[in-house]
């Protein structure tokens, strides 16, 4: 009669995950339970099909891009560490963490890492730049068939013009961060995890 | 019967008592006896390995003794079996035939409720503060942000595409990954507090010795006492049904035949319900479905059918199955007209509608029973009602069925368990407790199409049963979601970033 969910994670692993992601014990246990329930074949890792089985994700216009974030190096499977690492980016930034200086590694849910997650959604070929064609492709995913190619081109050109500083016709990560200098993105890129 | 029980418990406790299998415990007991040099284990327990003589010189003597013991044993077994059957007949079968209850199950339920309450208190006292169990079951992992697309995309500026638009979609996507409304409906509901069944023990840790002992006792009671009883009853119930309906089917059509077929159906259903230790509360019996109507209910398991037919006779609709189900179906249709379809016919919607229309047009025929969800859902919510049943016309009699998960989980997860293992799980739960609410009849209103009518009925059932209402299709259990939903979202987003400007006029 044990608590199955967290005994399947060794205690050391649990501590590691806690330190790396900042989730509490119970949150990790519940996310692990969610992970296993999505893993219907019981292989210990999630495939793209496992994600697509969630209807609300399958109908999300950017569903495919979000799922790709879980398979960064082009593998077929995402294990629990990868899973929880991505989810950790959406943890809200607590005031305690804000005041901590850059002592030690940057937390996964820092503002910079949140922005990087969004940047990676646009950067299809992972070359650290958002080119015009990549921007149009992502726009196309979001609007479907409802807007013409030309109009998308116009929108993309305008966006790049506003953000591009070094004139290379693409948006680098630094330029991307600068766009949001004055806006608060924390709430938009955070999920309320309950204790 | 007491003797037999006494023997079972004795050998069970003598060895590894926390293995649920009565037989294994008994077999282990037999081995111990042999080890101690005793010649034979109690021969009244069936299926034990016979003892082998330990040396050649004892062989002859041993075999004579064995024969004598075997005969004694067989005699004893025969006596026990006949006592057992008489008791079953007297205490269960006859009252079922007359629809009378002797109150034995009520006493059982009272004891059960008290035990579970005690267990809950022990668990609550024993858990350390940080892992309070209430959190995991009743509250979700996250607080979802339900703001619609317009708000989420911040309508401050003049609408146009912004780089930050992707934030909204990624947040929604991640929220769905962590917790979504649909996939959780296809697996059993989590309990707020443990009900002393091994299978529901997910989060609960070791608390105290007493609790463990109660759990062990529970396992023994369920597997060694209740399971054989229930299997016997189910067996008797089904055989009676097949034999009874076949016999009644021989009669010419008359009101006597109808009355007899009703009697047979009701008796056998009551026996089968007792075989699951079912306690059913029917509410609002005045709204019970009438002849010529259609009864719709939410679907949780095949047992729903049993529960409804215990209180009234229905004509069932469904596919022709093979095997045991097929035999039952063929027998039932002899006594009163059910509507069974071949698999090929099911695909032809017009044919199905036509046959059902014909059935309800005949006011003498029993009301049809349909489950519009089309698949089993885990009884926490009601999913989309397929419009087919609502196009037939006629009066709809909605019925809400809600099981109490504390005593036994009735949900059939067909991808995890096949029918036989599902029935075994049912028979080794504490009991099946449920509420059935009959609701006032509804008909399609002017200007309402089938889909709207279906949704109206669905809401009514959800409200009555205290279930969540979901627009999602139960077919998502196995199939993919339709692209139209994604296209709808894309359309909404496009409208927002272009404003009143020209959208491509593509056909949806």
XYZ file of C-alpha atoms in Angstrom:
703
model
C 0.000 0.000 0.000
C 2.326 2.693 -1.131
C 1.775 6.017 -2.777
C 2.318 4.632 -6.231
C 2.715 7.891 -8.048
C 5.779 9.150 -6.290
C 7.421 5.866 -5.376
C 7.872 5.187 -9.046
C 10.115 8.204 -9.058
C 13.169 7.518 -6.986
C 13.617 9.885 -4.114
C 16.847 11.368 -5.476
C 15.229 11.980 -8.812
C 12.359 13.716 -7.090
C 14.772 16.040 -5.314
C 16.615 16.780 -8.533
C 13.424 17.625 -10.348
C 12.305 19.783 -7.465
C 15.515 21.774 -7.552
C 15.574 22.091 -11.299
C 11.967 23.032 -11.867
C 10.850 24.573 -8.617
C 7.676 22.481 -8.367
C 6.646 21.141 -5.002
C 6.501 17.428 -4.165
C 2.771 17.161 -4.581
C 2.809 19.091 -7.842
C 5.469 16.785 -9.226
C 3.483 13.749 -8.111
C 0.367 15.001 -9.817
C 2.178 15.915 -12.993
C 3.686 12.459 -12.991
C 0.239 10.988 -12.690
C -0.877 13.092 -15.624
C 2.173 11.960 -17.585
C 1.368 8.299 -16.989
C -2.257 8.772 -17.894
C -1.244 10.315 -21.214
C 1.206 7.471 -21.764
C -1.479 4.970 -22.710
C 0.972 2.418 -24.045
C 2.898 2.426 -20.813
C 6.314 2.853 -22.419
C 7.459 5.538 -20.013
C 7.614 8.234 -22.655
C 5.179 10.250 -24.726
C 5.005 10.289 -28.492
C 3.406 12.894 -30.723
C 0.279 10.775 -31.050
C -0.090 10.722 -27.274
C -0.202 14.510 -27.271
C -2.562 14.675 -30.207
C -4.980 12.499 -28.324
C -5.836 15.496 -26.179
C -8.683 17.063 -28.138
C -8.145 20.586 -26.839
C -4.533 20.462 -27.947
C -5.368 18.920 -31.302
C -7.665 21.798 -32.166
C -5.187 24.454 -31.067
C -3.918 26.208 -34.214
C -0.377 26.081 -32.874
C -0.794 22.566 -31.524
C 1.899 21.085 -33.714
C 4.446 23.754 -32.776
C 3.763 23.277 -29.085
C 4.167 19.532 -29.387
C 7.460 20.034 -31.230
C 8.773 21.879 -28.206
C 8.730 18.561 -26.352
C 10.924 16.913 -28.971
C 13.780 19.385 -29.224
C 16.432 17.224 -30.818
C 14.063 15.550 -33.215
C 13.573 12.394 -31.160
C 10.338 10.430 -31.125
C 9.785 10.273 -27.425
C 9.584 12.642 -24.506
C 10.335 11.228 -21.079
C 9.113 12.697 -17.826
C 12.127 14.931 -17.270
C 11.657 16.602 -20.623
C 7.929 16.864 -19.995
C 8.223 18.554 -16.662
C 11.059 20.767 -17.795
C 8.875 22.325 -20.466
C 5.968 22.698 -18.083
C 8.254 24.367 -15.579
C 8.683 27.282 -17.943
C 5.082 28.185 -17.363
C 5.352 28.306 -13.644
C 4.541 31.798 -12.413
C 7.511 33.820 -11.249
C 7.109 34.220 -7.524
C 8.294 37.358 -5.780
C 10.852 35.332 -3.890
C 12.448 34.300 -7.129
C 12.383 37.763 -8.621
C 14.540 39.173 -5.870
C 17.124 36.394 -6.100
C 20.093 37.630 -8.074
C 21.827 35.694 -10.791
C 23.326 33.343 -8.216
C 23.412 29.885 -9.610
C 21.693 28.746 -12.806
C 18.807 30.690 -14.238
C 15.476 29.208 -13.160
C 13.461 27.534 -15.874
C 10.582 29.905 -15.443
C 12.554 33.111 -15.714
C 11.273 35.837 -17.966
C 14.053 35.180 -20.406
C 13.238 31.477 -20.616
C 9.580 32.179 -21.143
C 10.423 34.462 -24.006
C 12.757 31.858 -25.394
C 9.918 29.333 -25.433
C 7.800 31.735 -27.472
C 10.732 32.524 -29.737
C 11.220 28.832 -30.426
C 7.622 28.540 -31.522
C 8.391 30.918 -34.341
C 11.884 29.722 -35.144
C 11.036 26.691 -37.243
C 14.545 25.763 -38.389
C 16.185 26.521 -35.042
C 18.748 28.892 -36.463
C 18.120 31.472 -33.740
C 16.464 33.853 -36.150
C 12.877 34.371 -37.162
C 12.943 34.927 -40.879
C 10.151 36.393 -42.961
C 9.150 33.029 -44.362
C 9.062 31.439 -40.899
C 6.854 34.221 -39.646
C 4.485 33.761 -42.543
C 4.357 30.024 -41.973
C 3.415 30.454 -38.336
C 0.846 33.070 -39.240
C -0.603 30.654 -41.740
C -1.007 28.081 -38.953
C -2.876 30.574 -36.836
C -5.232 31.943 -39.471
C -5.859 28.865 -41.583
C -7.311 29.657 -44.974
C -8.967 32.883 -43.990
C -6.318 35.409 -44.979
C -4.517 35.717 -48.294
C -0.803 35.181 -48.738
C -0.265 38.814 -49.635
C -1.916 40.127 -46.521
C 0.173 37.775 -44.411
C 3.259 39.064 -46.221
C 2.302 42.621 -45.376
C 1.825 41.767 -41.707
C 5.104 39.900 -41.557
C 7.013 42.753 -43.190
C 5.572 45.266 -40.789
C 6.410 43.138 -37.752
C 9.971 42.541 -38.867
C 10.476 46.194 -39.662
C 9.345 47.204 -36.190
C 11.539 44.688 -34.421
C 14.611 44.436 -36.599
C 17.468 46.604 -35.420
C 20.514 45.286 -37.201
C 18.782 45.313 -40.545
C 19.293 41.685 -41.446
C 15.626 41.166 -42.304
C 15.126 38.680 -39.479
C 14.424 38.848 -35.779
C 17.090 37.515 -33.460
C 16.428 36.549 -29.885
C 17.824 39.777 -28.485
C 15.603 41.821 -30.788
C 12.674 39.622 -29.798
C 13.312 40.301 -26.122
C 13.540 44.022 -26.814
C 10.060 44.048 -28.333
C 8.655 43.021 -24.982
C 10.876 45.234 -22.872
C 8.042 47.350 -21.668
C 5.265 44.769 -21.623
C 4.502 42.428 -18.765
C 4.476 38.959 -20.208
C 4.541 37.062 -16.961
C 0.822 36.579 -16.679
C 0.392 35.604 -20.302
C 3.060 32.944 -20.195
C 2.223 31.517 -16.786
C -0.151 28.821 -15.678
C -1.650 28.830 -12.214
C -0.415 25.619 -10.691
C -2.326 24.748 -7.566
C -0.466 23.459 -4.556
C -22.760 -23.231 5.517
C -21.112 -21.983 8.695
C -18.849 -25.036 8.674
C -17.672 -24.292 5.197
C -17.041 -20.666 5.999
C -15.150 -21.630 9.088
C -12.875 -23.941 7.171
C -12.165 -21.388 4.503
C -11.241 -18.640 6.926
C -9.112 -20.951 8.991
C -6.919 -22.077 6.144
C -6.863 -18.608 4.738
C -5.504 -17.031 7.872
C -2.986 -19.741 8.409
C -0.826 -18.680 5.496
C -0.178 -15.476 3.578
C -3.444 -13.828 4.381
C -3.001 -10.725 2.362
C -3.195 -12.482 -0.976
C -6.674 -12.061 -2.189
C -7.038 -15.410 -3.787
C -8.989 -17.794 -1.618
C -7.886 -20.765 -3.651
C -4.222 -20.034 -3.416
C -4.477 -19.696 0.308
C -6.234 -23.007 0.529
C -3.656 -24.697 -1.679
C -0.880 -23.305 0.457
C -2.655 -24.696 3.480
C -2.703 -28.104 1.868
C 1.039 -27.971 1.363
C 1.601 -26.997 4.989
C -0.439 -29.946 6.123
C 1.589 -32.259 3.973
C 4.762 -30.771 5.282
C 3.636 -31.435 8.837
C 3.220 -35.096 7.972
C -0.566 -35.054 8.075
C -2.071 -37.275 5.501
C -4.654 -35.103 3.824
C -5.954 -31.581 3.747
C -9.680 -31.122 4.320
C -11.143 -32.766 1.295
C -14.220 -30.524 1.332
C -12.235 -27.773 -0.365
C -12.438 -28.465 -4.066
C -9.545 -28.365 -6.425
C -6.797 -29.135 -3.991
C -3.906 -31.269 -5.069
C -4.461 -34.740 -3.678
C -1.861 -35.796 -1.191
C 0.736 -38.157 -2.447
C 1.848 -41.029 -0.282
C 5.320 -40.508 1.025
C 6.594 -44.066 0.890
C 5.798 -47.242 -0.929
C 4.905 -49.211 2.140
C 2.189 -46.739 3.047
C 0.830 -46.766 -0.475
C -1.828 -49.428 -0.064
C -3.009 -48.292 3.325
C -2.939 -44.719 2.188
C -5.066 -45.356 -0.855
C -7.823 -47.084 1.105
C -7.900 -44.289 3.585
C -7.961 -41.821 0.760
C -10.937 -43.446 -0.868
C -12.836 -43.460 2.390
C -11.995 -39.861 3.042
C -12.905 -38.903 -0.498
C -16.300 -40.493 -0.091
C -16.818 -38.749 3.197
C -15.645 -35.573 1.612
C -17.962 -35.919 -1.361
C -20.843 -36.633 0.975
C -20.057 -33.580 3.016
C -19.633 -31.448 -0.075
C -22.979 -32.630 -1.365
C -24.698 -31.752 1.880
C -23.088 -28.321 1.997
C -23.977 -27.625 -1.600
C -27.604 -28.526 -1.108
C -27.879 -26.411 2.046
C -26.274 -23.576 0.175
C -28.672 -23.830 -2.722
C -31.707 -24.037 -0.484
C -30.638 -20.937 1.338
C -30.032 -19.099 -1.916
C -33.391 -20.199 -3.228
C -35.263 -19.246 -0.130
C -33.536 -16.014 0.697
C -32.924 -14.595 -2.713
C -34.690 -16.207 -5.623
C -38.219 -16.393 -4.296
C -38.287 -12.865 -2.961
C -36.982 -11.648 -6.317
C -39.812 -13.353 -8.120
C -42.290 -11.484 -6.002
C -40.376 -8.237 -5.885
C -40.053 -8.412 -2.140
C -36.963 -7.534 -0.186
C -35.950 -9.304 3.000
C -33.742 -6.540 4.214
C -30.526 -8.530 4.235
C -28.843 -6.238 1.776
C -29.908 -3.209 3.783
C -28.124 -4.563 6.829
C -25.062 -5.306 4.728
C -25.062 -1.766 3.382
C -25.351 -0.266 6.848
C -22.369 -2.256 8.075
C -20.443 -1.286 4.984
C -21.166 2.408 5.352
C -20.097 2.367 8.990
C -16.869 0.559 8.126
C -16.001 2.967 5.348
C -16.696 5.970 7.527
C -14.422 4.576 10.195
C -11.746 3.948 7.576
C -12.023 7.497 6.263
C -11.553 8.948 9.724
C -8.540 6.749 10.366
C -6.968 7.785 7.097
C -7.553 11.459 7.699
C -6.053 11.251 11.142
C -3.096 9.323 9.907
C -2.001 11.358 6.918
C 0.743 13.905 7.419
C -0.284 17.493 6.817
C 1.508 18.020 3.526
C -0.096 15.259 1.573
C -3.703 16.043 2.302
C -5.622 13.775 0.004
C -8.492 16.091 -0.750
C -6.281 18.062 -3.102
C -5.462 15.362 -5.528
C -8.945 14.188 -6.271
C -11.395 17.000 -6.028
C -9.253 19.933 -7.098
C -7.317 20.033 -10.333
C -3.652 20.579 -10.968
C -4.086 24.031 -12.352
C -6.477 26.899 -12.274
C -7.450 27.265 -15.886
C -7.634 30.674 -17.424
C -11.028 30.671 -19.055
C -10.754 34.016 -20.783
C -11.976 33.877 -24.368
C -9.772 34.591 -27.315
C -10.660 38.274 -27.527
C -9.593 39.000 -23.979
C -6.598 36.699 -24.073
C -5.168 38.458 -27.084
C -5.458 41.840 -25.373
C -7.772 44.036 -27.367
C -6.006 47.248 -26.400
C -4.424 48.159 -29.652
C -6.031 48.468 -33.033
C -6.291 44.928 -34.090
C -3.397 43.615 -36.044
C -0.991 40.784 -35.731
C 1.480 41.051 -32.869
C 4.367 38.795 -31.962
C 2.790 38.272 -28.585
C -0.281 36.622 -30.066
C 1.508 33.336 -29.893
C 1.520 33.580 -26.088
C -2.197 33.001 -25.888
C -2.137 29.864 -27.965
C 0.867 28.404 -26.239
C -0.637 29.001 -22.817
C -3.900 27.373 -23.859
C -2.001 24.469 -25.346
C 0.103 23.877 -22.253
C -2.957 24.123 -20.029
C -4.599 21.434 -22.119
C -1.538 19.239 -21.791
C -1.584 19.492 -18.026
C -5.282 19.080 -17.566
C -8.002 18.708 -20.136
C -11.722 18.164 -19.897
C -12.013 15.188 -22.155
C -9.364 12.525 -21.592
C -10.117 12.330 -17.886
C -13.664 11.195 -18.673
C -12.462 7.960 -20.161
C -10.859 6.587 -17.045
C -12.283 5.838 -13.649
C -13.096 8.651 -11.295
C -10.669 9.216 -8.473
C -12.033 8.850 -4.996
C -11.774 11.502 -2.351
C -11.176 8.909 0.321
C -10.136 5.346 -0.041
C -12.839 2.718 0.056
C -10.686 -0.238 1.084
C -10.496 -1.736 -2.372
C -7.043 -2.544 -3.668
C -7.841 -1.270 -7.104
C -8.606 2.269 -5.988
C -5.478 2.570 -3.913
C -3.530 5.183 -5.827
C -2.484 7.831 -3.393
C -3.006 6.254 -0.080
C -0.206 5.248 2.172
C 0.147 2.840 5.014
C -1.665 4.248 7.986
C -2.089 1.727 10.740
C -2.213 -1.950 11.491
C -5.909 -1.905 12.236
C -6.690 -0.425 8.852
C -4.609 -3.065 7.142
C -6.429 -5.788 9.044
C -9.779 -4.398 8.024
C -8.588 -4.263 4.451
C -7.434 -7.884 4.583
C -10.741 -8.913 6.083
C -12.472 -7.014 3.340
C -10.496 -8.815 0.683
C -11.356 -12.171 2.193
C -15.026 -11.347 2.498
C -15.224 -10.070 -1.036
C -13.364 -12.835 -2.771
C -14.283 -15.854 -0.696
C -17.799 -15.125 0.428
C -19.372 -12.631 -1.890
C -17.816 -13.663 -5.164
C -19.026 -17.290 -5.201
C -22.452 -16.171 -4.066
C -22.667 -13.568 -6.763
C -21.412 -15.822 -9.499
C -23.995 -18.433 -8.538
C -26.736 -15.860 -8.646
C -25.628 -14.460 -11.979
C -25.493 -17.921 -13.434
C -28.965 -18.740 -12.170
C -30.288 -15.417 -13.342
C -29.025 -15.712 -16.871
C -30.084 -19.329 -17.293
C -33.535 -18.519 -16.007
C -33.737 -15.639 -18.438
C -32.814 -17.750 -21.428
C -35.020 -20.672 -20.439
C -37.906 -18.487 -19.359
C -38.009 -16.330 -22.448
C -37.693 -19.313 -24.737
C -40.623 -20.996 -22.986
C -42.736 -17.882 -23.054
C -41.854 -17.436 -26.699
C -43.635 -20.658 -27.498
C -46.955 -19.198 -26.480
C -49.187 -17.501 -29.054
C -49.354 -13.737 -28.931
C -51.716 -12.679 -26.218
C -51.873 -10.521 -23.156
C -50.979 -13.570 -21.088
C -47.771 -13.873 -23.049
C -46.930 -10.235 -22.429
C -47.637 -10.540 -18.748
C -45.538 -13.678 -18.451
C -42.666 -12.211 -20.412
C -42.705 -9.184 -18.147
C -42.611 -11.411 -15.112
C -39.713 -13.423 -16.450
C -37.754 -10.305 -17.380
C -38.314 -8.609 -14.074
C -37.490 -11.658 -11.980
C -34.296 -12.403 -13.823
C -33.207 -8.790 -13.739
C -33.798 -8.616 -10.019
C -31.749 -11.758 -9.535
C -28.950 -10.323 -11.622
C -29.015 -7.065 -9.686
C -28.744 -8.984 -6.442
C -25.815 -10.817 -7.959
C -24.037 -7.475 -8.024
C -25.299 -6.442 -4.616
C -27.049 -3.589 -6.263
C -28.864 -0.975 -4.275
C -30.877 1.232 -6.535
C -33.008 4.206 -5.590
C -35.624 5.166 -8.104
C -36.850 8.726 -7.940
C -39.962 10.191 -9.497
C -41.499 6.919 -10.497
C -44.487 8.761 -11.870
C -42.394 9.718 -14.895
C -41.454 6.176 -15.770
C -41.283 5.793 -19.562
C -44.539 4.808 -21.173
C -45.246 2.549 -24.123
C -44.563 4.129 -27.457
C -41.928 6.438 -26.082
C -38.160 6.553 -26.211
C -36.105 6.389 -23.053
C -32.698 8.076 -23.154
C -30.120 7.903 -20.424
C -26.457 8.645 -19.815
C -24.195 5.657 -20.312
C -21.606 4.423 -17.875
C -21.528 0.675 -18.254
C -23.515 -2.275 -19.603
C -25.035 -2.548 -16.139
C -27.121 0.553 -16.897
C -29.403 -1.685 -18.895
C -29.837 -4.034 -15.984
C -30.591 -1.191 -13.635
C -33.278 0.274 -15.809
C -34.939 -2.981 -16.722
C -35.330 -3.943 -13.083
C -37.977 -1.310 -12.754
C -39.810 -1.668 -16.021
C -39.639 -3.421 -19.317
C -37.988 -1.849 -22.290
C -37.337 -2.822 -25.840
C -33.615 -2.708 -26.393
C -31.807 -1.457 -29.394
C -28.437 -2.689 -30.360
C -26.160 -4.768 -32.439
C -26.414 -8.491 -32.678
C -23.495 -10.007 -30.791
C -22.092 -13.470 -30.870
C -21.422 -15.747 -27.953
C -23.268 -15.506 -24.682
C -24.726 -12.096 -25.478
C -26.063 -13.467 -28.739
C -27.829 -16.328 -26.989
C -29.415 -13.948 -24.523
C -30.465 -11.604 -27.315
C -32.051 -14.338 -29.398
C -33.907 -15.706 -26.400
C -35.184 -12.307 -25.333
C -36.538 -11.418 -28.713
C -38.765 -14.489 -28.684
C -40.692 -13.261 -25.705
C -41.097 -9.634 -26.648
C -40.003 -7.552 -29.601
C -36.598 -5.974 -29.163
C -34.849 -4.247 -32.012
C -31.583 -5.952 -32.833
C -29.573 -4.903 -35.831
C -26.963 -6.719 -37.823
C -23.657 -4.916 -37.921
C -24.116 -4.031 -41.564
C -27.544 -2.594 -40.932
C -26.235 -0.295 -38.210
C -24.343 1.727 -40.770
C -27.483 2.570 -42.695
C -28.948 5.378 -40.637
C -32.155 5.571 -42.602
C -32.870 1.925 -42.069
C -32.237 2.262 -38.362
C -34.498 5.303 -38.109
C -37.208 3.593 -40.094
C -37.285 0.511 -37.934
C -37.320 2.535 -34.749
C -40.132 4.717 -36.076
C -42.155 1.616 -36.845
C -41.556 0.337 -33.372
C -42.770 3.389 -31.535
C -45.725 3.837 -33.846
C -47.140 0.658 -32.401
C -48.488 1.863 -29.074
C -48.586 -1.622 -27.652
C -44.867 -2.064 -27.884
C -42.551 -1.343 -25.023
C -40.588 1.906 -24.893
C -37.214 1.855 -26.602
C -34.075 2.279 -24.542
C -31.288 4.254 -26.169
C -27.975 5.640 -24.933
C -27.263 8.599 -27.185
C -23.678 9.089 -26.043
C -22.780 5.974 -27.929
C -20.041 4.893 -25.560
C -19.313 4.488 -21.865
C -18.318 7.633 -19.996
C -17.029 7.615 -16.458
C -20.138 9.041 -14.797
C -18.662 12.413 -13.948
C -20.027 14.088 -17.025
C -22.442 13.810 -19.896
C -20.939 14.058 -23.346
C -22.462 14.912 -26.665
C -25.753 13.221 -27.468
C -25.844 11.906 -31.001
C -28.744 13.405 -32.833
C -29.946 10.154 -34.458
C -32.194 9.178 -31.566
C -33.770 12.601 -31.536
C -34.762 12.561 -35.169
C -37.171 9.674 -34.789
C -39.900 11.786 -33.296
C -42.074 10.629 -30.479
C -41.807 11.470 -26.820
C -38.440 11.368 -25.149
C -38.318 10.223 -21.549
C -34.963 11.300 -20.096
C -33.455 9.295 -17.279
C -30.394 10.251 -15.243
C -28.262 7.535 -13.684
C -25.643 8.373 -11.090
C -23.495 5.762 -9.395
C -21.952 6.205 -6.000
C -18.273 5.472 -6.581
C -17.571 4.869 -2.924
C -18.943 1.347 -3.047
C -17.751 0.208 -6.413
C -16.740 1.776 -9.668
C -19.206 0.861 -12.355
C -17.435 2.478 -15.286
C -16.412 0.066 -18.046
C -13.100 1.111 -19.511
C -13.381 -1.055 -22.587
C -9.847 -0.402 -23.717
C -8.479 -1.667 -20.430
C -10.812 -4.498 -19.470
C -12.804 -6.943 -21.488
C -16.318 -7.907 -20.511
C -15.389 -10.882 -18.355
C -12.773 -9.112 -16.279
C -15.130 -6.167 -15.982
C -17.859 -8.395 -14.568
C -15.401 -9.968 -12.170
C -14.407 -6.526 -10.941
C -18.063 -5.673 -10.474
C -18.635 -8.798 -8.492
C -15.699 -8.206 -6.209
C -16.600 -4.637 -5.345
C -18.504 -3.868 -2.228
C -21.759 -3.088 -3.934
C -23.236 -1.128 -6.774
C -25.152 1.806 -5.429
C -26.883 4.184 -7.727
C -29.668 6.691 -8.095
C -32.040 6.721 -11.009
C -34.088 9.823 -11.679
C -36.995 9.604 -14.055
C -37.699 12.955 -15.643
C -40.757 14.524 -17.217
C -41.133 13.692 -20.903
C -39.829 16.098 -23.520
C -40.745 16.599 -27.128
C -39.145 18.544 -29.914
C -40.376 22.093 -30.019
C -41.251 24.221 -33.031
C -38.216 25.508 -34.794
C -35.843 23.330 -32.859
C -33.653 21.032 -34.839
C -32.483 17.625 -33.685
C -29.120 18.874 -32.446
C -30.632 21.617 -30.299
C -33.202 19.219 -28.938
C -30.453 16.718 -28.114
C -28.535 19.408 -26.257
C -31.604 20.433 -24.325
C -32.214 16.880 -23.153
C -28.546 16.487 -22.337
C -28.567 19.584 -20.141
C -31.632 18.372 -18.317
C -30.042 15.023 -17.568
C -26.763 16.623 -16.514
C -28.485 18.991 -14.108
C -30.611 16.245 -12.574
C -27.755 13.834 -12.106
C -25.281 16.426 -10.874
C -22.922 15.748 -13.774
C -20.807 18.140 -15.794
C -22.012 18.846 -19.260
C -19.526 18.670 -22.101
C -19.998 19.449 -25.760
C -17.329 16.965 -26.744
C -18.148 13.766 -28.550
C -17.784 10.533 -26.638
C -16.331 9.081 -29.789
C -13.104 10.918 -28.960
C -12.364 7.969 -26.754
C -11.206 6.182 -29.847
C -11.230 8.614 -32.717
C -9.588 11.865 -33.648
C -11.215 15.207 -33.183
C -12.697 16.801 -36.281
C -10.748 19.509 -38.053
C -13.733 21.836 -38.057
C -13.009 22.861 -34.488
C -9.508 23.988 -35.365
C -10.804 25.789 -38.418
C -13.304 27.619 -36.248
C -10.542 28.876 -33.986
C -8.478 29.952 -36.948
C -11.435 31.828 -38.325
C -12.034 33.641 -35.062
C -8.422 34.645 -34.823
C -8.336 35.863 -38.395
C -11.399 37.982 -37.825
C -9.671 39.616 -34.924
C -6.453 40.528 -36.603
C -8.041 41.776 -39.785
C -10.896 43.616 -38.130
C -13.660 44.450 -40.573
C -11.320 44.011 -43.462
C -11.582 41.408 -46.097
C -11.354 37.828 -45.113
C -10.813 35.269 -47.795
C -14.262 34.043 -48.652
C -13.368 30.378 -48.583
C -16.054 27.838 -47.969
C -15.824 26.260 -44.539
